[in-house]
Amino acid sequence: MPKESITPRARKRVAVLISGRGSNMVALIEAAKDASYPAEIALVASNRPDAAGLATARQAGIATAIVDRMTYGKDREAFERALQAVLEDHRIDLVCLAGFMRLLTPWFVAGWHGRMLNIHPALLPAFKGLHTHARALAAGVKTHGATVHFVAAEMDSGPIILQAEVPVLAGDRPETLAARVLAVEHKIYPQALRLVAEGRARAD
Ligand code: GRF
């Protein structure tokens, strides 16, 4: 009998969900260019047809999809069923939310339990929600940062996978602080996705 060939462990198929510029998406695409990275970016999907990151993804040769929230109006469930269908069509294993500005229902979140990640521009559990940099400055914290976590039904909660800190400096404005945080976001998101794709970080 011929010796069984050793096939390399399949890379996880990842969908990155965006609503805007997609700089974290780019960081993930760049990391996945390395053949030894345990995940490939198989799809970039957006709920907004005008998301700048869609063009960037197309230029990188990645399949894109638009699930336009306007098509579904207030019907959250119909929107999520359409999104789910796209993810299934592309045989997606893991979902990375990267500036995806739409709350997901407990039904959708439960279906992706332990397989959906989010990046948040603050050191959770501090500063959930929007305008994190302005709020961090107003609170006078000396350390701020970013968090990658598994997505749970409650917004900006769920088991933390990785965090990175940055100092808050005298004279910082929300924009200067945001830029410092974004630089570490681009480092930790690919690292966190690697941990999950390799089964080294789990939601429970
Ligand atoms: C990032 O700051 C991310 O932490 C937050 O939304 C922003 C998205 O930026 N969730 P980009 O689209 O990845 O450039």
GROMACS .gro file of C-alpha atoms and ligand atoms in nm:
model
  218
    1MET     CA    1   0.000   0.000   0.000
    2PRO     CA    2   0.131   0.348  -0.080
    3LYS     CA    3   0.239   0.543   0.220
    4GLU     CA    4  -0.026   0.794   0.324
    5SER     CA    5   0.085   1.142   0.233
    6ILE     CA    6   0.106   1.387   0.515
    7THR     CA    7  -0.122   1.674   0.431
    8PRO     CA    8  -0.056   2.003   0.603
    9ARG     CA    9  -0.331   2.101   0.846
   10ALA     CA   10  -0.586   2.307   0.653
   11ARG     CA   11  -0.576   2.678   0.718
   12LYS     CA   12  -0.892   2.815   0.875
   13ARG     CA   13  -1.112   3.008   0.635
   14VAL     CA   14  -1.174   3.353   0.778
   15ALA     CA   15  -1.431   3.619   0.693
   16VAL     CA   16  -1.349   3.974   0.796
   17LEU     CA   17  -1.658   4.189   0.852
   18ILE     CA   18  -1.611   4.560   0.802
   19SER     CA   19  -1.813   4.881   0.778
   20GLY     CA   20  -1.538   5.131   0.701
   21ARG     CA   21  -1.175   5.185   0.610
   22GLY     CA   22  -1.054   4.838   0.702
   23SER     CA   23  -0.705   4.899   0.838
   24ASN     CA   24  -0.737   4.602   1.075
   25MET     CA   25  -0.860   4.397   0.780
   26VAL     CA   26  -0.538   4.491   0.598
   27ALA     CA   27  -0.331   4.380   0.898
   28LEU     CA   28  -0.504   4.041   0.888
   29ILE     CA   29  -0.460   4.011   0.510
   30GLU     CA   30  -0.089   4.090   0.545
   31ALA     CA   31  -0.040   3.833   0.820
   32ALA     CA   32  -0.219   3.566   0.619
   33LYS     CA   33   0.019   3.616   0.324
   34ASP     CA   34   0.268   3.408   0.519
   35ALA     CA   35   0.207   3.046   0.416
   36SER     CA   36   0.275   2.929   0.770
   37TYR     CA   37  -0.002   3.148   0.914
   38PRO     CA   38  -0.286   2.918   1.026
   39ALA     CA   39  -0.566   3.117   0.862
   40GLU     CA   40  -0.649   3.257   0.522
   41ILE     CA   41  -0.875   3.554   0.455
   42ALA     CA   42  -1.136   3.391   0.233
   43LEU     CA   43  -1.392   3.671   0.237
   44VAL     CA   44  -1.437   4.035   0.327
   45ALA     CA   45  -1.801   4.128   0.386
   46SER     CA   46  -1.951   4.466   0.458
   47ASN     CA   47  -2.291   4.589   0.567
   48ARG     CA   48  -2.217   4.916   0.390
   49PRO     CA   49  -2.166   4.926   0.012
   50ASP     CA   50  -1.951   5.240   0.052
   51ALA     CA   51  -1.700   5.085   0.294
   52ALA     CA   52  -1.356   5.192   0.171
   53GLY     CA   53  -1.207   4.860   0.278
   54LEU     CA   54  -1.403   4.672   0.010
   55ALA     CA   55  -1.189   4.820  -0.269
   56THR     CA   56  -0.873   4.739  -0.074
   57ALA     CA   57  -0.985   4.378  -0.036
   58ARG     CA   58  -1.068   4.347  -0.406
   59GLN     CA   59  -0.726   4.484  -0.496
   60ALA     CA   60  -0.576   4.215  -0.275
   61GLY     CA   61  -0.768   3.954  -0.476
   62ILE     CA   62  -1.002   3.861  -0.192
   63ALA     CA   63  -1.368   3.775  -0.248
   64THR     CA   64  -1.602   4.045  -0.121
   65ALA     CA   65  -1.969   4.054  -0.035
   66ILE     CA   66  -2.209   4.331   0.056
   67VAL     CA   67  -2.501   4.255   0.280
   68ASP     CA   68  -2.665   4.595   0.273
   69ARG     CA   69  -2.855   4.674   0.589
   70MET     CA   70  -3.077   4.912   0.389
   71THR     CA   71  -3.217   4.617   0.194
   72TYR     CA   72  -3.357   4.475   0.514
   73GLY     CA   73  -3.466   4.794   0.690
   74LYS     CA   74  -3.545   4.713   1.050
   75ASP     CA   75  -3.559   4.337   0.989
   76ARG     CA   76  -3.246   4.242   1.179
   77GLU     CA   77  -3.317   3.871   1.145
   78ALA     CA   78  -3.345   3.884   0.764
   79PHE     CA   79  -3.016   4.076   0.749
   80GLU     CA   80  -2.843   3.817   0.964
   81ARG     CA   81  -2.988   3.523   0.770
   82ALA     CA   82  -2.846   3.679   0.452
   83LEU     CA   83  -2.509   3.730   0.619
   84GLN     CA   84  -2.512   3.373   0.749
   85ALA     CA   85  -2.587   3.243   0.397
   86VAL     CA   86  -2.289   3.434   0.255
   87LEU     CA   87  -2.061   3.294   0.526
   88GLU     CA   88  -2.183   2.941   0.456
   89ASP     CA   89  -2.140   2.986   0.078
   90HIS     CA   90  -1.775   3.068   0.142
   91ARG     CA   91  -1.731   2.780   0.390
   92ILE     CA   92  -1.615   3.019   0.663
   93ASP     CA   93  -1.466   2.875   0.983
   94LEU     CA   94  -1.392   3.194   1.175
   95VAL     CA   95  -1.532   3.548   1.166
   96CYS     CA   96  -1.331   3.858   1.253
   97LEU     CA   97  -1.527   4.175   1.320
   98ALA     CA   98  -1.305   4.467   1.226
   99GLY     CA   99  -1.484   4.797   1.262
  100PHE     CA  100  -1.817   4.627   1.189
  101MET     CA  101  -2.067   4.885   1.313
  102ARG     CA  102  -2.372   4.671   1.352
  103LEU     CA  103  -2.494   4.497   1.664
  104LEU     CA  104  -2.552   4.127   1.617
  105THR     CA  105  -2.843   3.937   1.772
  106PRO     CA  106  -2.800   3.662   2.033
  107TRP     CA  107  -2.910   3.412   1.763
  108PHE     CA  108  -2.623   3.505   1.530
  109VAL     CA  109  -2.370   3.533   1.811
  110ALA     CA  110  -2.467   3.192   1.952
  111GLY     CA  111  -2.420   3.031   1.610
  112TRP     CA  112  -2.061   3.156   1.601
  113HIS     CA  113  -1.979   3.093   1.966
  114GLY     CA  114  -1.604   3.060   2.006
  115ARG     CA  115  -1.552   3.129   1.635
  116MET     CA  116  -1.614   3.505   1.616
  117LEU     CA  117  -1.360   3.767   1.728
  118ASN     CA  118  -1.384   4.143   1.768
  119ILE     CA  119  -1.130   4.419   1.819
  120HIS     CA  120  -1.217   4.705   2.049
  121PRO     CA  121  -1.009   5.022   2.088
  122ALA     CA  122  -0.986   5.021   2.469
  123LEU     CA  123  -0.870   4.799   2.751
  124LEU     CA  124  -1.194   4.611   2.817
  125PRO     CA  125  -1.387   4.601   3.040
  126ALA     CA  126  -1.308   4.975   3.047
  127PHE     CA  127  -1.468   5.199   2.787
  128LYS     CA  128  -1.712   4.973   2.608
  129GLY     CA  129  -1.898   5.139   2.323
  130LEU     CA  130  -1.805   5.437   2.107
  131HIS     CA  131  -1.566   5.735   2.139
  132THR     CA  132  -1.328   5.537   2.356
  133HIS     CA  133  -1.028   5.767   2.308
  134ALA     CA  134  -1.212   6.088   2.402
  135ARG     CA  135  -1.361   5.909   2.703
  136ALA     CA  136  -1.022   5.776   2.813
  137LEU     CA  137  -0.878   6.128   2.796
  138ALA     CA  138  -1.175   6.271   2.988
  139ALA     CA  139  -1.132   6.004   3.256
  140GLY     CA  140  -0.765   6.093   3.292
  141VAL     CA  141  -0.636   5.736   3.261
  142LYS     CA  142  -0.261   5.704   3.210
  143THR     CA  143  -0.284   5.377   3.019
  144HIS     CA  144  -0.514   5.295   2.732
  145GLY     CA  145  -0.504   5.029   2.462
  146ALA     CA  146  -0.687   4.770   2.259
  147THR     CA  147  -0.853   4.434   2.318
  148VAL     CA  148  -0.928   4.135   2.096
  149HIS     CA  149  -1.204   3.921   2.243
  150PHE     CA  150  -1.449   3.648   2.153
  151VAL     CA  151  -1.788   3.796   2.074
  152ALA     CA  152  -2.066   3.742   2.327
  153ALA     CA  153  -2.426   3.858   2.306
  154GLU     CA  154  -2.361   4.165   2.520
  155MET     CA  155  -2.175   4.438   2.329
  156ASP     CA  156  -1.796   4.457   2.381
  157SER     CA  157  -1.795   4.166   2.622
  158GLY     CA  158  -1.681   3.806   2.591
  159PRO     CA  159  -1.359   3.627   2.683
  160ILE     CA  160  -1.047   3.834   2.619
  161ILE     CA  161  -0.789   3.683   2.386
  162LEU     CA  162  -0.522   3.953   2.382
  163GLN     CA  163  -0.474   4.309   2.501
  164ALA     CA  164  -0.206   4.568   2.435
  165GLU     CA  165  -0.143   4.883   2.633
  166VAL     CA  166  -0.026   5.223   2.521
  167PRO     CA  167   0.063   5.522   2.737
  168VAL     CA  168  -0.157   5.831   2.742
  169LEU     CA  169   0.080   6.123   2.691
  170ALA     CA  170   0.054   6.485   2.798
  171GLY     CA  171  -0.106   6.687   2.521
  172ASP     CA  172  -0.280   6.387   2.363
  173ARG     CA  173  -0.593   6.455   2.164
  174PRO     CA  174  -0.840   6.180   2.072
  175GLU     CA  175  -0.676   6.160   1.728
  176THR     CA  176  -0.318   6.122   1.855
  177LEU     CA  177  -0.426   5.863   2.108
  178ALA     CA  178  -0.632   5.679   1.844
  179ALA     CA  179  -0.329   5.656   1.616
  180ARG     CA  180  -0.115   5.510   1.897
  181VAL     CA  181  -0.385   5.255   1.979
  182LEU     CA  182  -0.443   5.167   1.614
  183ALA     CA  183  -0.076   5.075   1.574
  184VAL     CA  184  -0.109   4.812   1.846
  185GLU     CA  185  -0.446   4.693   1.713
  186HIS     CA  186  -0.270   4.601   1.390
  187LYS     CA  187  -0.022   4.388   1.590
  188ILE     CA  188  -0.256   4.207   1.826
  189TYR     CA  189  -0.539   4.122   1.588
  190PRO     CA  190  -0.324   3.891   1.371
  191GLN     CA  191  -0.167   3.743   1.688
  192ALA     CA  192  -0.508   3.676   1.841
  193LEU     CA  193  -0.644   3.521   1.522
  194ARG     CA  194  -0.340   3.293   1.514
  195LEU     CA  195  -0.411   3.177   1.872
  196VAL     CA  196  -0.774   3.098   1.788
  197ALA     CA  197  -0.697   2.932   1.453
  198GLU     CA  198  -0.442   2.709   1.625
  199GLY     CA  199  -0.687   2.620   1.902
  200ARG     CA  200  -0.464   2.785   2.164
  201ALA     CA  201  -0.735   3.031   2.272
  202ARG     CA  202  -1.089   2.917   2.337
  203ALA     CA  203  -1.409   3.085   2.445
  204ASP     CA  204  -1.480   2.833   2.720
  205GRF     C1  205  -1.080   5.017   1.512
  205GRF     O1  206  -1.038   5.116   1.599
  205GRF     C2  207  -1.139   4.902   1.587
  205GRF     O2  208  -1.080   4.880   1.710
  205GRF     C3  209  -1.282   4.946   1.604
  205GRF     O3  210  -1.316   5.012   1.485
  205GRF     C4  211  -1.197   5.062   1.425
  205GRF     C5  212  -1.191   5.007   1.287
  205GRF     O4  213  -1.085   5.062   1.214
  205GRF     N1  214  -1.366   4.834   1.635
  205GRF     P1  215  -1.041   4.996   1.077
  205GRF     O5  216  -1.166   4.997   0.987
  205GRF     O6  217  -0.994   4.858   1.106
  205GRF     O7  218  -0.936   5.085   1.024
   0.00000   0.00000   0.00000
